[in-house]
Amino acid sequence: MFGSFPIKVKACPDNYYVYELVSPTDCNYAYCADTGSINTSSTSVTPVTISPDPCYNYTVLDNPWRSINNTSTSNSYNCDGSVSWSGWYRLFINNTSAHIPDTCVAQFSCGTDTALWIRGGHPTVTDGVVARDVCGYYDSYCCYIGSFPIKVKACPGNYYVYELVSPTLCDSAYCADTGSINTSPTTVTPVTISPGNVTHALCFYWLIF
């Protein structure tokens, strides 16, 4: 079912009507015109809830420290786990449009201990909203640390928006990159944890096998 924004209508003397028109929700929509009979009785229509397009309803996230090129190994790490995330975000680095990396990112990058990237590549505009796993590098494995999945959408104008959530690990943060985009699936080698390391690992990480 498709719905558009409501309009106002008024019946006028001399048997004609006027309409307060607004732009439809989609470019390929247009208002029809008819010279036939008029229906003056109520028409029962199932209401449609239209969610705002996140490509045009987002919060700007411009933190230079998120840059994939920031490899400072200070003892103070940024933590996205303490952020109250709500809705969709578009990334920038110093006012330059950026995206979350979709290939492995080294530990201690992006101003944090565990730098978060997305697995599975970026979608195209025609893909709509997709879900992507979030990974963090540790102990020579690109996706040793797993976080909650996020939603991603490719937008006209060659940029992306993300529905971000709090990571599972405090000393972790989403990276930002202004480089190339990968739109093909990403293959990651599974992690095998020896029994002696399982207890220690589960204290800190949600593991992806």
JSON list of C-alpha atoms in Angstrom, two decimals:
[
{"chain": "A", "resi": 1, "resn": "MET", "atom": "CA", "xyz": [0.00, 0.00, 0.00]},
{"chain": "A", "resi": 2, "resn": "PHE", "atom": "CA", "xyz": [1.17, 3.48, -0.80]},
{"chain": "A", "resi": 3, "resn": "GLY", "atom": "CA", "xyz": [0.17, 6.68, 0.94]},
{"chain": "A", "resi": 4, "resn": "SER", "atom": "CA", "xyz": [1.13, 10.30, 0.58]},
{"chain": "A", "resi": 5, "resn": "PHE", "atom": "CA", "xyz": [0.73, 13.40, 2.73]},
{"chain": "A", "resi": 6, "resn": "PRO", "atom": "CA", "xyz": [-2.87, 14.59, 3.33]},
{"chain": "A", "resi": 7, "resn": "ILE", "atom": "CA", "xyz": [-4.22, 17.65, 1.48]},
{"chain": "A", "resi": 8, "resn": "LYS", "atom": "CA", "xyz": [-7.03, 20.11, 2.21]},
{"chain": "A", "resi": 9, "resn": "VAL", "atom": "CA", "xyz": [-10.14, 20.25, 0.00]},
{"chain": "A", "resi": 10, "resn": "LYS", "atom": "CA", "xyz": [-12.98, 22.77, -0.19]},
{"chain": "A", "resi": 11, "resn": "ALA", "atom": "CA", "xyz": [-16.26, 22.67, -2.16]},
{"chain": "A", "resi": 12, "resn": "CYS", "atom": "CA", "xyz": [-17.15, 26.02, -3.72]},
{"chain": "A", "resi": 13, "resn": "PRO", "atom": "CA", "xyz": [-20.36, 27.63, -5.01]},
{"chain": "A", "resi": 14, "resn": "ASP", "atom": "CA", "xyz": [-20.99, 26.95, -8.71]},
{"chain": "A", "resi": 15, "resn": "ASN", "atom": "CA", "xyz": [-20.10, 23.26, -8.22]},
{"chain": "A", "resi": 16, "resn": "TYR", "atom": "CA", "xyz": [-16.31, 23.18, -8.25]},
{"chain": "A", "resi": 17, "resn": "TYR", "atom": "CA", "xyz": [-13.54, 22.32, -5.81]},
{"chain": "A", "resi": 18, "resn": "VAL", "atom": "CA", "xyz": [-10.21, 23.77, -4.75]},
{"chain": "A", "resi": 19, "resn": "TYR", "atom": "CA", "xyz": [-7.28, 21.84, -3.25]},
{"chain": "A", "resi": 20, "resn": "GLU", "atom": "CA", "xyz": [-4.31, 22.84, -1.09]},
{"chain": "A", "resi": 21, "resn": "LEU", "atom": "CA", "xyz": [-1.73, 20.54, -2.69]},
{"chain": "A", "resi": 22, "resn": "VAL", "atom": "CA", "xyz": [1.64, 19.49, -1.25]},
{"chain": "A", "resi": 23, "resn": "SER", "atom": "CA", "xyz": [4.60, 17.60, -2.70]},
{"chain": "A", "resi": 24, "resn": "PRO", "atom": "CA", "xyz": [3.93, 13.82, -2.69]},
{"chain": "A", "resi": 25, "resn": "THR", "atom": "CA", "xyz": [6.18, 11.43, -0.77]},
{"chain": "A", "resi": 26, "resn": "ASP", "atom": "CA", "xyz": [7.65, 10.01, -3.98]},
{"chain": "A", "resi": 27, "resn": "CYS", "atom": "CA", "xyz": [8.96, 11.61, -7.17]},
{"chain": "A", "resi": 28, "resn": "ASN", "atom": "CA", "xyz": [6.97, 9.27, -9.42]},
{"chain": "A", "resi": 29, "resn": "TYR", "atom": "CA", "xyz": [3.60, 10.34, -7.97]},
{"chain": "A", "resi": 30, "resn": "ALA", "atom": "CA", "xyz": [1.17, 12.86, -9.50]},
{"chain": "A", "resi": 31, "resn": "TYR", "atom": "CA", "xyz": [-2.32, 14.14, -8.71]},
{"chain": "A", "resi": 32, "resn": "CYS", "atom": "CA", "xyz": [-5.08, 12.88, -11.04]},
{"chain": "A", "resi": 33, "resn": "ALA", "atom": "CA", "xyz": [-7.92, 14.95, -12.57]},
{"chain": "A", "resi": 34, "resn": "ASP", "atom": "CA", "xyz": [-11.45, 13.75, -13.43]},
{"chain": "A", "resi": 35, "resn": "THR", "atom": "CA", "xyz": [-14.46, 15.40, -15.08]},
{"chain": "A", "resi": 36, "resn": "GLY", "atom": "CA", "xyz": [-16.90, 12.68, -13.98]},
{"chain": "A", "resi": 37, "resn": "SER", "atom": "CA", "xyz": [-19.28, 12.49, -11.04]},
{"chain": "A", "resi": 38, "resn": "ILE", "atom": "CA", "xyz": [-18.31, 13.48, -7.51]},
{"chain": "A", "resi": 39, "resn": "ASN", "atom": "CA", "xyz": [-18.50, 11.18, -4.49]},
{"chain": "A", "resi": 40, "resn": "THR", "atom": "CA", "xyz": [-19.78, 13.13, -1.48]},
{"chain": "A", "resi": 41, "resn": "SER", "atom": "CA", "xyz": [-20.01, 10.15, 0.87]},
{"chain": "A", "resi": 42, "resn": "SER", "atom": "CA", "xyz": [-17.23, 9.06, 3.20]},
{"chain": "A", "resi": 43, "resn": "THR", "atom": "CA", "xyz": [-14.76, 6.53, 1.82]},
{"chain": "A", "resi": 44, "resn": "SER", "atom": "CA", "xyz": [-13.30, 3.97, 4.21]},
{"chain": "A", "resi": 45, "resn": "VAL", "atom": "CA", "xyz": [-9.54, 3.71, 3.72]},
{"chain": "A", "resi": 46, "resn": "THR", "atom": "CA", "xyz": [-7.08, 1.81, 5.88]},
{"chain": "A", "resi": 47, "resn": "PRO", "atom": "CA", "xyz": [-4.67, 4.41, 7.31]},
{"chain": "A", "resi": 48, "resn": "VAL", "atom": "CA", "xyz": [-1.01, 4.16, 6.30]},
{"chain": "A", "resi": 49, "resn": "THR", "atom": "CA", "xyz": [1.83, 5.22, 8.57]},
{"chain": "A", "resi": 50, "resn": "ILE", "atom": "CA", "xyz": [4.62, 6.86, 6.59]},
{"chain": "A", "resi": 51, "resn": "SER", "atom": "CA", "xyz": [8.04, 6.86, 8.21]},
{"chain": "A", "resi": 52, "resn": "PRO", "atom": "CA", "xyz": [10.32, 9.77, 7.35]},
{"chain": "A", "resi": 53, "resn": "ASP", "atom": "CA", "xyz": [13.09, 8.87, 4.89]},
{"chain": "A", "resi": 54, "resn": "PRO", "atom": "CA", "xyz": [16.32, 8.60, 6.94]},
{"chain": "A", "resi": 55, "resn": "CYS", "atom": "CA", "xyz": [18.25, 9.98, 3.95]},
{"chain": "A", "resi": 56, "resn": "TYR", "atom": "CA", "xyz": [16.72, 13.36, 4.80]},
{"chain": "A", "resi": 57, "resn": "ASN", "atom": "CA", "xyz": [16.10, 12.90, 8.51]},
{"chain": "A", "resi": 58, "resn": "TYR", "atom": "CA", "xyz": [19.40, 12.24, 10.25]},
{"chain": "A", "resi": 59, "resn": "THR", "atom": "CA", "xyz": [21.75, 13.60, 12.90]},
{"chain": "A", "resi": 60, "resn": "VAL", "atom": "CA", "xyz": [25.20, 14.74, 11.79]},
{"chain": "A", "resi": 61, "resn": "LEU", "atom": "CA", "xyz": [28.05, 12.91, 13.55]},
{"chain": "A", "resi": 62, "resn": "ASP", "atom": "CA", "xyz": [31.26, 14.88, 12.96]},
{"chain": "A", "resi": 63, "resn": "ASN", "atom": "CA", "xyz": [33.99, 13.74, 15.36]},
{"chain": "A", "resi": 64, "resn": "PRO", "atom": "CA", "xyz": [37.51, 14.05, 13.86]},
{"chain": "A", "resi": 65, "resn": "TRP", "atom": "CA", "xyz": [38.79, 11.47, 16.34]},
{"chain": "A", "resi": 66, "resn": "ARG", "atom": "CA", "xyz": [36.66, 8.81, 14.58]},
{"chain": "A", "resi": 67, "resn": "SER", "atom": "CA", "xyz": [38.92, 8.98, 11.52]},
{"chain": "A", "resi": 68, "resn": "ILE", "atom": "CA", "xyz": [40.39, 5.63, 10.49]},
{"chain": "A", "resi": 69, "resn": "ASN", "atom": "CA", "xyz": [43.71, 7.47, 10.21]},
{"chain": "A", "resi": 70, "resn": "ASN", "atom": "CA", "xyz": [43.67, 8.33, 13.92]},
{"chain": "A", "resi": 71, "resn": "THR", "atom": "CA", "xyz": [45.93, 5.65, 15.42]},
{"chain": "A", "resi": 72, "resn": "SER", "atom": "CA", "xyz": [46.83, 7.34, 18.68]},
{"chain": "A", "resi": 73, "resn": "THR", "atom": "CA", "xyz": [47.61, 4.81, 21.43]},
{"chain": "A", "resi": 74, "resn": "SER", "atom": "CA", "xyz": [46.80, 6.99, 24.42]},
{"chain": "A", "resi": 75, "resn": "ASN", "atom": "CA", "xyz": [45.45, 5.55, 27.66]},
{"chain": "A", "resi": 76, "resn": "SER", "atom": "CA", "xyz": [42.18, 7.43, 27.17]},
{"chain": "A", "resi": 77, "resn": "TYR", "atom": "CA", "xyz": [39.76, 5.82, 24.71]},
{"chain": "A", "resi": 78, "resn": "ASN", "atom": "CA", "xyz": [36.48, 7.16, 23.37]},
{"chain": "A", "resi": 79, "resn": "CYS", "atom": "CA", "xyz": [33.46, 5.05, 24.25]},
{"chain": "A", "resi": 80, "resn": "ASP", "atom": "CA", "xyz": [30.30, 4.89, 22.14]},
{"chain": "A", "resi": 81, "resn": "GLY", "atom": "CA", "xyz": [28.70, 2.69, 24.79]},
{"chain": "A", "resi": 82, "resn": "SER", "atom": "CA", "xyz": [28.02, 5.82, 26.85]},
{"chain": "A", "resi": 83, "resn": "VAL", "atom": "CA", "xyz": [26.22, 7.63, 24.00]},
{"chain": "A", "resi": 84, "resn": "SER", "atom": "CA", "xyz": [22.41, 7.81, 24.01]},
{"chain": "A", "resi": 85, "resn": "TRP", "atom": "CA", "xyz": [21.86, 6.84, 20.37]},
{"chain": "A", "resi": 86, "resn": "SER", "atom": "CA", "xyz": [18.51, 7.67, 18.80]},
{"chain": "A", "resi": 87, "resn": "GLY", "atom": "CA", "xyz": [17.53, 7.47, 15.13]},
{"chain": "A", "resi": 88, "resn": "TRP", "atom": "CA", "xyz": [19.74, 7.75, 12.07]},
{"chain": "A", "resi": 89, "resn": "TYR", "atom": "CA", "xyz": [23.19, 9.32, 11.69]},
{"chain": "A", "resi": 90, "resn": "ARG", "atom": "CA", "xyz": [25.36, 10.57, 8.84]},
{"chain": "A", "resi": 91, "resn": "LEU", "atom": "CA", "xyz": [29.13, 10.61, 9.39]},
{"chain": "A", "resi": 92, "resn": "PHE", "atom": "CA", "xyz": [31.50, 13.45, 8.58]},
{"chain": "A", "resi": 93, "resn": "ILE", "atom": "CA", "xyz": [35.19, 14.12, 9.24]},
{"chain": "A", "resi": 94, "resn": "ASN", "atom": "CA", "xyz": [35.89, 17.84, 9.41]},
{"chain": "A", "resi": 95, "resn": "ASN", "atom": "CA", "xyz": [32.79, 18.56, 7.30]},
{"chain": "A", "resi": 96, "resn": "THR", "atom": "CA", "xyz": [33.75, 15.91, 4.71]},
{"chain": "A", "resi": 97, "resn": "SER", "atom": "CA", "xyz": [31.17, 13.16, 4.17]},
{"chain": "A", "resi": 98, "resn": "ALA", "atom": "CA", "xyz": [32.37, 9.81, 5.54]},
{"chain": "A", "resi": 99, "resn": "HIS", "atom": "CA", "xyz": [31.16, 6.25, 6.08]},
{"chain": "A", "resi": 100, "resn": "ILE", "atom": "CA", "xyz": [31.76, 3.41, 8.51]},
{"chain": "A", "resi": 101, "resn": "PRO", "atom": "CA", "xyz": [34.56, 1.20, 7.13]},
{"chain": "A", "resi": 102, "resn": "ASP", "atom": "CA", "xyz": [33.40, -2.09, 5.61]},
{"chain": "A", "resi": 103, "resn": "THR", "atom": "CA", "xyz": [36.77, -3.83, 5.78]},
{"chain": "A", "resi": 104, "resn": "CYS", "atom": "CA", "xyz": [38.93, -4.81, 8.75]},
{"chain": "A", "resi": 105, "resn": "VAL", "atom": "CA", "xyz": [40.18, -1.98, 10.96]},
{"chain": "A", "resi": 106, "resn": "ALA", "atom": "CA", "xyz": [43.21, -2.39, 13.23]},
{"chain": "A", "resi": 107, "resn": "GLN", "atom": "CA", "xyz": [42.93, -2.16, 17.00]},
{"chain": "A", "resi": 108, "resn": "PHE", "atom": "CA", "xyz": [43.67, 1.26, 18.56]},
{"chain": "A", "resi": 109, "resn": "SER", "atom": "CA", "xyz": [42.37, 3.05, 15.48]},
{"chain": "A", "resi": 110, "resn": "CYS", "atom": "CA", "xyz": [39.61, 5.69, 15.36]},
{"chain": "A", "resi": 111, "resn": "GLY", "atom": "CA", "xyz": [40.40, 7.15, 18.78]},
{"chain": "A", "resi": 112, "resn": "THR", "atom": "CA", "xyz": [39.43, 4.04, 20.71]},
{"chain": "A", "resi": 113, "resn": "ASP", "atom": "CA", "xyz": [40.60, 0.60, 21.79]},
{"chain": "A", "resi": 114, "resn": "THR", "atom": "CA", "xyz": [38.26, -1.50, 19.64]},
{"chain": "A", "resi": 115, "resn": "ALA", "atom": "CA", "xyz": [37.49, 0.19, 16.32]},
{"chain": "A", "resi": 116, "resn": "LEU", "atom": "CA", "xyz": [34.12, -0.90, 14.95]},
{"chain": "A", "resi": 117, "resn": "TRP", "atom": "CA", "xyz": [33.47, -1.64, 11.27]},
{"chain": "A", "resi": 118, "resn": "ILE", "atom": "CA", "xyz": [30.58, -3.27, 9.38]},
{"chain": "A", "resi": 119, "resn": "ARG", "atom": "CA", "xyz": [30.68, -6.71, 7.78]},
{"chain": "A", "resi": 120, "resn": "GLY", "atom": "CA", "xyz": [28.86, -7.42, 4.52]},
{"chain": "A", "resi": 121, "resn": "GLY", "atom": "CA", "xyz": [29.65, -4.32, 2.47]},
{"chain": "A", "resi": 122, "resn": "HIS", "atom": "CA", "xyz": [27.50, -1.26, 1.88]},
{"chain": "A", "resi": 123, "resn": "PRO", "atom": "CA", "xyz": [24.13, -1.45, 0.12]},
{"chain": "A", "resi": 124, "resn": "THR", "atom": "CA", "xyz": [23.16, 0.33, -3.08]},
{"chain": "A", "resi": 125, "resn": "VAL", "atom": "CA", "xyz": [20.32, 2.86, -3.30]},
{"chain": "A", "resi": 126, "resn": "THR", "atom": "CA", "xyz": [17.98, 0.21, -4.73]},
{"chain": "A", "resi": 127, "resn": "ASP", "atom": "CA", "xyz": [18.65, -2.13, -1.77]},
{"chain": "A", "resi": 128, "resn": "GLY", "atom": "CA", "xyz": [16.83, 0.17, 0.64]},
{"chain": "A", "resi": 129, "resn": "VAL", "atom": "CA", "xyz": [17.46, -0.35, 4.36]},
{"chain": "A", "resi": 130, "resn": "VAL", "atom": "CA", "xyz": [19.68, -3.35, 5.20]},
{"chain": "A", "resi": 131, "resn": "ALA", "atom": "CA", "xyz": [21.10, -4.82, 8.40]},
{"chain": "A", "resi": 132, "resn": "ARG", "atom": "CA", "xyz": [24.84, -5.26, 8.85]},
{"chain": "A", "resi": 133, "resn": "ASP", "atom": "CA", "xyz": [26.90, -7.01, 11.53]},
{"chain": "A", "resi": 134, "resn": "VAL", "atom": "CA", "xyz": [29.35, -4.88, 13.49]},
{"chain": "A", "resi": 135, "resn": "CYS", "atom": "CA", "xyz": [32.86, -6.22, 14.13]},
{"chain": "A", "resi": 136, "resn": "GLY", "atom": "CA", "xyz": [35.99, -5.28, 16.05]},
{"chain": "A", "resi": 137, "resn": "TYR", "atom": "CA", "xyz": [39.57, -6.50, 15.59]},
{"chain": "A", "resi": 138, "resn": "TYR", "atom": "CA", "xyz": [41.38, -8.37, 18.36]},
{"chain": "A", "resi": 139, "resn": "ASP", "atom": "CA", "xyz": [44.08, -11.05, 18.65]},
{"chain": "A", "resi": 140, "resn": "SER", "atom": "CA", "xyz": [44.74, -11.20, 14.88]},
{"chain": "A", "resi": 141, "resn": "TYR", "atom": "CA", "xyz": [41.06, -11.75, 14.00]},
{"chain": "A", "resi": 142, "resn": "CYS", "atom": "CA", "xyz": [39.07, -9.05, 12.20]},
{"chain": "A", "resi": 143, "resn": "CYS", "atom": "CA", "xyz": [35.74, -10.04, 13.75]},
{"chain": "A", "resi": 144, "resn": "TYR", "atom": "CA", "xyz": [36.86, -11.49, 17.10]},
{"chain": "A", "resi": 145, "resn": "ILE", "atom": "CA", "xyz": [34.65, -8.93, 18.85]},
{"chain": "A", "resi": 146, "resn": "GLY", "atom": "CA", "xyz": [31.03, -8.72, 17.72]},
{"chain": "A", "resi": 147, "resn": "SER", "atom": "CA", "xyz": [28.58, -5.96, 18.53]},
{"chain": "A", "resi": 148, "resn": "PHE", "atom": "CA", "xyz": [24.87, -5.50, 17.91]},
{"chain": "A", "resi": 149, "resn": "PRO", "atom": "CA", "xyz": [23.92, -5.21, 14.21]},
{"chain": "A", "resi": 150, "resn": "ILE", "atom": "CA", "xyz": [22.94, -1.82, 12.81]},
{"chain": "A", "resi": 151, "resn": "LYS", "atom": "CA", "xyz": [20.78, -0.68, 9.90]},
{"chain": "A", "resi": 152, "resn": "VAL", "atom": "CA", "xyz": [22.37, 1.02, 6.88]},
{"chain": "A", "resi": 153, "resn": "LYS", "atom": "CA", "xyz": [20.87, 2.87, 3.91]},
{"chain": "A", "resi": 154, "resn": "ALA", "atom": "CA", "xyz": [22.52, 4.22, 0.75]},
{"chain": "A", "resi": 155, "resn": "CYS", "atom": "CA", "xyz": [21.15, 7.62, -0.24]},
{"chain": "A", "resi": 156, "resn": "PRO", "atom": "CA", "xyz": [20.98, 9.59, -3.49]},
{"chain": "A", "resi": 157, "resn": "GLY", "atom": "CA", "xyz": [23.96, 11.91, -3.59]},
{"chain": "A", "resi": 158, "resn": "ASN", "atom": "CA", "xyz": [26.46, 9.15, -2.76]},
{"chain": "A", "resi": 159, "resn": "TYR", "atom": "CA", "xyz": [26.27, 9.07, 1.02]},
{"chain": "A", "resi": 160, "resn": "TYR", "atom": "CA", "xyz": [25.08, 6.66, 3.71]},
{"chain": "A", "resi": 161, "resn": "VAL", "atom": "CA", "xyz": [23.05, 6.87, 6.89]},
{"chain": "A", "resi": 162, "resn": "TYR", "atom": "CA", "xyz": [23.22, 4.49, 9.84]},
{"chain": "A", "resi": 163, "resn": "GLU", "atom": "CA", "xyz": [20.83, 3.61, 12.65]},
{"chain": "A", "resi": 164, "resn": "LEU", "atom": "CA", "xyz": [23.46, 3.31, 15.37]},
{"chain": "A", "resi": 165, "resn": "VAL", "atom": "CA", "xyz": [23.08, 1.53, 18.71]},
{"chain": "A", "resi": 166, "resn": "SER", "atom": "CA", "xyz": [25.29, 1.29, 21.79]},
{"chain": "A", "resi": 167, "resn": "PRO", "atom": "CA", "xyz": [28.13, -1.24, 21.28]},
{"chain": "A", "resi": 168, "resn": "THR", "atom": "CA", "xyz": [28.48, -4.27, 23.52]},
{"chain": "A", "resi": 169, "resn": "LEU", "atom": "CA", "xyz": [31.94, -3.17, 24.69]},
{"chain": "A", "resi": 170, "resn": "CYS", "atom": "CA", "xyz": [32.60, 0.18, 26.35]},
{"chain": "A", "resi": 171, "resn": "ASP", "atom": "CA", "xyz": [36.09, 0.91, 24.97]},
{"chain": "A", "resi": 172, "resn": "SER", "atom": "CA", "xyz": [34.83, 0.72, 21.39]},
{"chain": "A", "resi": 173, "resn": "ALA", "atom": "CA", "xyz": [33.57, 3.26, 18.87]},
{"chain": "A", "resi": 174, "resn": "TYR", "atom": "CA", "xyz": [32.30, 3.45, 15.30]},
{"chain": "A", "resi": 175, "resn": "CYS", "atom": "CA", "xyz": [34.99, 4.41, 12.81]},
{"chain": "A", "resi": 176, "resn": "ALA", "atom": "CA", "xyz": [34.65, 6.96, 10.02]},
{"chain": "A", "resi": 177, "resn": "ASP", "atom": "CA", "xyz": [36.39, 6.75, 6.65]},
{"chain": "A", "resi": 178, "resn": "THR", "atom": "CA", "xyz": [36.37, 8.99, 3.58]},
{"chain": "A", "resi": 179, "resn": "GLY", "atom": "CA", "xyz": [37.91, 6.33, 1.32]},
{"chain": "A", "resi": 180, "resn": "SER", "atom": "CA", "xyz": [36.33, 3.86, -1.10]},
{"chain": "A", "resi": 181, "resn": "ILE", "atom": "CA", "xyz": [33.15, 1.87, -0.47]},
{"chain": "A", "resi": 182, "resn": "ASN", "atom": "CA", "xyz": [32.80, -1.91, -0.67]},
{"chain": "A", "resi": 183, "resn": "THR", "atom": "CA", "xyz": [29.37, -2.94, -2.01]},
{"chain": "A", "resi": 184, "resn": "SER", "atom": "CA", "xyz": [30.14, -6.67, -2.15]},
{"chain": "A", "resi": 185, "resn": "PRO", "atom": "CA", "xyz": [29.90, -9.12, 0.77]},
{"chain": "A", "resi": 186, "resn": "THR", "atom": "CA", "xyz": [32.92, -9.34, 3.06]},
{"chain": "A", "resi": 187, "resn": "THR", "atom": "CA", "xyz": [34.33, -12.76, 3.97]},
{"chain": "A", "resi": 188, "resn": "VAL", "atom": "CA", "xyz": [35.68, -13.06, 7.51]},
{"chain": "A", "resi": 189, "resn": "THR", "atom": "CA", "xyz": [37.58, -16.04, 8.90]},
{"chain": "A", "resi": 190, "resn": "PRO", "atom": "CA", "xyz": [35.68, -17.58, 11.86]},
{"chain": "A", "resi": 191, "resn": "VAL", "atom": "CA", "xyz": [37.30, -17.47, 15.29]},
{"chain": "A", "resi": 192, "resn": "THR", "atom": "CA", "xyz": [38.00, -20.66, 17.22]},
{"chain": "A", "resi": 193, "resn": "ILE", "atom": "CA", "xyz": [38.49, -20.16, 20.97]},
{"chain": "A", "resi": 194, "resn": "SER", "atom": "CA", "xyz": [40.35, -22.78, 22.97]},
{"chain": "A", "resi": 195, "resn": "PRO", "atom": "CA", "xyz": [38.56, -23.96, 26.16]},
{"chain": "A", "resi": 196, "resn": "GLY", "atom": "CA", "xyz": [41.14, -22.32, 28.40]},
{"chain": "A", "resi": 197, "resn": "ASN", "atom": "CA", "xyz": [40.39, -18.88, 26.98]},
{"chain": "A", "resi": 198, "resn": "VAL", "atom": "CA", "xyz": [36.61, -19.04, 26.85]},
{"chain": "A", "resi": 199, "resn": "THR", "atom": "CA", "xyz": [35.89, -17.86, 30.38]},
{"chain": "A", "resi": 200, "resn": "HIS", "atom": "CA", "xyz": [38.22, -14.89, 30.08]},
{"chain": "A", "resi": 201, "resn": "ALA", "atom": "CA", "xyz": [36.91, -13.92, 26.67]},
{"chain": "A", "resi": 202, "resn": "LEU", "atom": "CA", "xyz": [33.24, -14.02, 27.62]},
{"chain": "A", "resi": 203, "resn": "CYS", "atom": "CA", "xyz": [33.85, -11.60, 30.48]},
{"chain": "A", "resi": 204, "resn": "PHE", "atom": "CA", "xyz": [34.57, -8.87, 27.96]},
{"chain": "A", "resi": 205, "resn": "TYR", "atom": "CA", "xyz": [33.36, -9.78, 24.52]},
{"chain": "A", "resi": 206, "resn": "TRP", "atom": "CA", "xyz": [30.38, -11.09, 22.68]},
{"chain": "A", "resi": 207, "resn": "LEU", "atom": "CA", "xyz": [32.04, -13.55, 20.33]},
{"chain": "A", "resi": 208, "resn": "ILE", "atom": "CA", "xyz": [31.21, -14.35, 16.71]},
{"chain": "A", "resi": 209, "resn": "PHE", "atom": "CA", "xyz": [32.12, -17.87, 15.55]}
]
